[in-house]
Short mmCIF file of N, CA, C and O in Angstrom, two decimals:
data_model
loop_
_atom_site.label_atom_id
_atom_site.label_comp_id
_atom_site.label_asym_id
_atom_site.label_seq_id
_atom_site.Cartn_x
_atom_site.Cartn_y
_atom_site.Cartn_z
N UNK N 2 10.47 26.21 -25.52
CA UNK N 2 9.46 26.97 -26.26
C UNK N 2 8.77 26.04 -27.24
O UNK N 2 9.44 25.41 -28.07
N UNK N 3 7.43 25.89 -27.17
CA UNK N 3 6.73 24.95 -28.05
C UNK N 3 6.73 25.44 -29.50
O UNK N 3 6.66 26.63 -29.77
N UNK N 4 6.82 24.45 -30.39
CA UNK N 4 6.77 24.80 -31.81
C UNK N 4 5.35 25.12 -32.22
O UNK N 4 4.40 24.54 -31.71
N UNK N 5 5.17 26.06 -33.16
CA UNK N 5 3.81 26.33 -33.65
C UNK N 5 3.28 25.11 -34.40
O UNK N 5 4.04 24.36 -35.01
N UNK N 6 1.97 24.93 -34.34
CA UNK N 6 1.36 23.76 -34.96
C UNK N 6 1.37 23.88 -36.48
O UNK N 6 1.20 24.96 -37.03
N UNK N 7 1.60 22.75 -37.16
CA UNK N 7 1.63 22.74 -38.63
C UNK N 7 0.23 22.94 -39.19
O UNK N 7 -0.76 22.52 -38.60
N UNK N 8 0.15 23.59 -40.37
CA UNK N 8 -1.15 23.85 -40.99
C UNK N 8 -1.78 22.59 -41.56
O UNK N 8 -3.00 22.50 -41.66
N UNK N 9 -0.95 21.61 -41.97
CA UNK N 9 -1.52 20.39 -42.56
C UNK N 9 -2.14 19.46 -41.52
O UNK N 9 -2.88 18.56 -41.86
N UNK N 10 -1.87 19.71 -40.22
CA UNK N 10 -2.49 18.94 -39.14
C UNK N 10 -3.78 19.62 -38.71
O UNK N 10 -3.77 20.79 -38.36
N UNK N 11 -4.89 18.88 -38.72
CA UNK N 11 -6.13 19.52 -38.25
C UNK N 11 -6.05 19.81 -36.75
O UNK N 11 -5.53 19.01 -35.99
N UNK N 12 -6.53 20.96 -36.33
CA UNK N 12 -6.49 21.36 -34.92
C UNK N 12 -7.52 20.55 -34.15
O UNK N 12 -8.66 20.40 -34.58
N UNK N 13 -7.09 20.03 -33.00
CA UNK N 13 -7.99 19.24 -32.16
C UNK N 13 -9.01 20.15 -31.49
O UNK N 13 -8.64 21.17 -30.92
N UNK N 14 -10.27 19.78 -31.53
CA UNK N 14 -11.29 20.62 -30.89
C UNK N 14 -11.29 20.37 -29.39
O UNK N 14 -10.78 19.35 -28.91
N UNK N 15 -11.88 21.30 -28.64
CA UNK N 15 -11.98 21.15 -27.18
C UNK N 15 -12.75 19.89 -26.81
O UNK N 15 -12.40 19.19 -25.87
N UNK N 16 -13.83 19.61 -27.57
CA UNK N 16 -14.65 18.44 -27.27
C UNK N 16 -13.83 17.15 -27.43
O UNK N 16 -13.92 16.25 -26.59
N UNK N 17 -13.03 17.08 -28.50
CA UNK N 17 -12.20 15.89 -28.71
C UNK N 17 -11.18 15.74 -27.59
O UNK N 17 -10.94 14.65 -27.10
N UNK N 18 -10.58 16.86 -27.19
CA UNK N 18 -9.59 16.83 -26.13
C UNK N 18 -10.22 16.37 -24.81
O UNK N 18 -9.67 15.54 -24.09
N UNK N 19 -11.42 16.91 -24.51
CA UNK N 19 -12.11 16.52 -23.28
C UNK N 19 -12.49 15.04 -23.31
O UNK N 19 -12.41 14.35 -22.29
N UNK N 20 -12.92 14.56 -24.49
CA UNK N 20 -13.31 13.15 -24.61
C UNK N 20 -12.08 12.25 -24.40
O UNK N 20 -12.16 11.25 -23.68
N UNK N 21 -10.95 12.62 -24.99
CA UNK N 21 -9.73 11.83 -24.80
C UNK N 21 -9.28 11.87 -23.35
O UNK N 21 -8.85 10.87 -22.79
N UNK N 22 -9.40 13.03 -22.71
CA UNK N 22 -9.00 13.17 -21.31
C UNK N 22 -9.91 12.32 -20.42
O UNK N 22 -9.43 11.63 -19.50
N UNK N 23 -11.21 12.34 -20.69
CA UNK N 23 -12.16 11.54 -19.90
C UNK N 23 -11.84 10.05 -20.05
O UNK N 23 -11.86 9.30 -19.07
N UNK N 24 -11.53 9.63 -21.28
CA UNK N 24 -11.18 8.23 -21.52
C UNK N 24 -9.91 7.86 -20.74
O UNK N 24 -9.85 6.82 -20.09
N UNK N 25 -8.92 8.74 -20.78
CA UNK N 25 -7.67 8.50 -20.06
C UNK N 25 -7.92 8.38 -18.56
O UNK N 25 -7.42 7.47 -17.90
N UNK N 26 -8.74 9.28 -18.00
CA UNK N 26 -9.01 9.25 -16.56
C UNK N 26 -9.78 8.00 -16.17
O UNK N 26 -9.54 7.42 -15.10
N UNK N 27 -10.72 7.57 -17.04
CA UNK N 27 -11.44 6.32 -16.77
C UNK N 27 -10.48 5.14 -16.71
O UNK N 27 -10.55 4.31 -15.80
N UNK N 28 -9.57 5.07 -17.69
CA UNK N 28 -8.60 3.97 -17.72
C UNK N 28 -7.66 4.04 -16.51
O UNK N 28 -7.30 3.00 -15.94
N UNK N 29 -7.28 5.24 -16.12
CA UNK N 29 -6.41 5.41 -14.96
C UNK N 29 -7.09 4.91 -13.69
O UNK N 29 -6.50 4.18 -12.89
N UNK N 30 -8.36 5.29 -13.51
CA UNK N 30 -9.10 4.83 -12.33
C UNK N 30 -9.30 3.33 -12.33
O UNK N 30 -9.23 2.68 -11.29
N UNK N 31 -9.53 2.77 -13.53
CA UNK N 31 -9.70 1.33 -13.66
C UNK N 31 -8.41 0.61 -13.28
O UNK N 31 -8.42 -0.38 -12.54
N UNK N 32 -7.27 1.14 -13.75
CA UNK N 32 -5.98 0.54 -13.43
C UNK N 32 -5.71 0.64 -11.93
O UNK N 32 -5.19 -0.30 -11.31
N UNK N 33 -6.06 1.77 -11.33
CA UNK N 33 -5.84 1.95 -9.90
C UNK N 33 -6.70 0.96 -9.10
O UNK N 33 -6.22 0.36 -8.13
N UNK N 34 -7.95 0.78 -9.52
CA UNK N 34 -8.84 -0.16 -8.83
C UNK N 34 -8.30 -1.59 -8.95
O UNK N 34 -8.33 -2.36 -7.98
N UNK N 35 -7.81 -1.94 -10.14
CA UNK N 35 -7.26 -3.27 -10.34
C UNK N 35 -6.04 -3.48 -9.44
O UNK N 35 -5.90 -4.53 -8.80
N UNK N 36 -5.18 -2.48 -9.36
CA UNK N 36 -3.99 -2.58 -8.52
C UNK N 36 -4.39 -2.74 -7.05
O UNK N 36 -3.76 -3.50 -6.31
N UNK N 37 -5.44 -2.04 -6.63
CA UNK N 37 -5.90 -2.18 -5.23
C UNK N 37 -6.40 -3.59 -4.95
O UNK N 37 -6.19 -4.11 -3.86
N UNK N 38 -7.06 -4.20 -5.94
CA UNK N 38 -7.53 -5.58 -5.73
C UNK N 38 -6.38 -6.56 -5.69
O UNK N 38 -6.40 -7.52 -4.94
N UNK N 39 -5.36 -6.31 -6.53
CA UNK N 39 -4.24 -7.24 -6.63
C UNK N 39 -3.29 -7.09 -5.45
O UNK N 39 -2.77 -8.08 -4.93
N UNK N 40 -3.06 -5.85 -5.00
CA UNK N 40 -2.11 -5.60 -3.91
C UNK N 40 -2.78 -4.74 -2.83
O UNK N 40 -2.44 -3.56 -2.68
N UNK N 41 -3.71 -5.30 -2.08
CA UNK N 41 -4.47 -4.48 -1.13
C UNK N 41 -3.61 -3.81 -0.06
O UNK N 41 -3.87 -2.68 0.32
N UNK N 42 -2.58 -4.50 0.43
CA UNK N 42 -1.77 -3.89 1.49
C UNK N 42 -1.00 -2.69 0.97
O UNK N 42 -0.95 -1.64 1.60
N UNK N 43 -0.39 -2.84 -0.21
CA UNK N 43 0.37 -1.74 -0.78
C UNK N 43 -0.57 -0.58 -1.12
O UNK N 43 -0.22 0.59 -0.91
N UNK N 44 -1.76 -0.89 -1.63
CA UNK N 44 -2.72 0.16 -1.96
C UNK N 44 -3.17 0.90 -0.71
O UNK N 44 -3.31 2.12 -0.71
N UNK N 45 -3.36 0.16 0.39
CA UNK N 45 -3.76 0.79 1.65
C UNK N 45 -2.65 1.72 2.14
O UNK N 45 -2.93 2.84 2.59
N UNK N 46 -1.42 1.26 2.04
CA UNK N 46 -0.28 2.09 2.45
C UNK N 46 -0.22 3.36 1.59
O UNK N 46 0.04 4.45 2.10
N UNK N 47 -0.47 3.21 0.30
CA UNK N 47 -0.45 4.37 -0.60
C UNK N 47 -1.56 5.35 -0.23
O UNK N 47 -1.35 6.57 -0.25
N UNK N 48 -2.74 4.82 0.12
CA UNK N 48 -3.84 5.70 0.55
C UNK N 48 -3.48 6.45 1.82
O UNK N 48 -3.79 7.63 1.96
N UNK N 49 -2.84 5.74 2.75
CA UNK N 49 -2.42 6.38 4.00
C UNK N 49 -1.42 7.50 3.73
O UNK N 49 -1.50 8.58 4.33
N UNK N 50 -0.43 7.23 2.84
CA UNK N 50 0.55 8.27 2.50
C UNK N 50 -0.13 9.46 1.85
O UNK N 50 0.18 10.61 2.15
N UNK N 51 -1.09 9.19 0.95
CA UNK N 51 -1.82 10.28 0.28
C UNK N 51 -2.60 11.10 1.32
O UNK N 51 -2.61 12.33 1.28
N UNK N 52 -3.25 10.42 2.26
CA UNK N 52 -4.01 11.11 3.30
C UNK N 52 -3.08 11.99 4.14
O UNK N 52 -3.43 13.12 4.49
N UNK N 53 -1.91 11.47 4.44
CA UNK N 53 -0.94 12.25 5.22
C UNK N 53 -0.49 13.48 4.44
O UNK N 53 -0.38 14.58 4.98
N UNK N 54 -0.25 13.29 3.13
CA UNK N 54 0.13 14.44 2.30
C UNK N 54 -0.97 15.50 2.30
O UNK N 54 -0.69 16.69 2.38
N UNK N 55 -2.23 15.04 2.20
CA UNK N 55 -3.34 16.00 2.17
C UNK N 55 -3.46 16.73 3.50
O UNK N 55 -3.78 17.91 3.54
N UNK N 56 -3.20 16.02 4.62
CA UNK N 56 -3.31 16.68 5.93
C UNK N 56 -2.21 17.70 6.13
O UNK N 56 -2.42 18.71 6.82
N UNK N 57 -1.02 17.45 5.57
CA UNK N 57 0.10 18.34 5.83
C UNK N 57 0.23 19.43 4.77
O UNK N 57 1.07 20.32 4.90
N UNK N 58 -0.59 19.38 3.74
CA UNK N 58 -0.51 20.38 2.67
C UNK N 58 -1.09 21.71 3.15
O UNK N 58 -2.15 21.74 3.75
N UNK N 59 -0.39 22.80 2.89
CA UNK N 59 -0.87 24.13 3.29
C UNK N 59 -1.56 24.79 2.11
O UNK N 59 -0.98 24.91 1.04
N UNK N 60 -2.76 25.24 2.29
CA UNK N 60 -3.51 25.90 1.21
C UNK N 60 -3.07 27.33 1.08
O UNK N 60 -2.72 28.02 1.95
#
């Protein structure tokens, strides 16, 4: 059960949360692209596994 937020902490606005999330996703994609350049065979294998997961997933 999450603790209620303290009053002395300012509440994060939706815009701030979305901006932080967008920054995180940009960095994640950048890291993924870098990993693909550094280890192309492993990245290709990971893409193949992901594609297989998507094909076998039931909606």
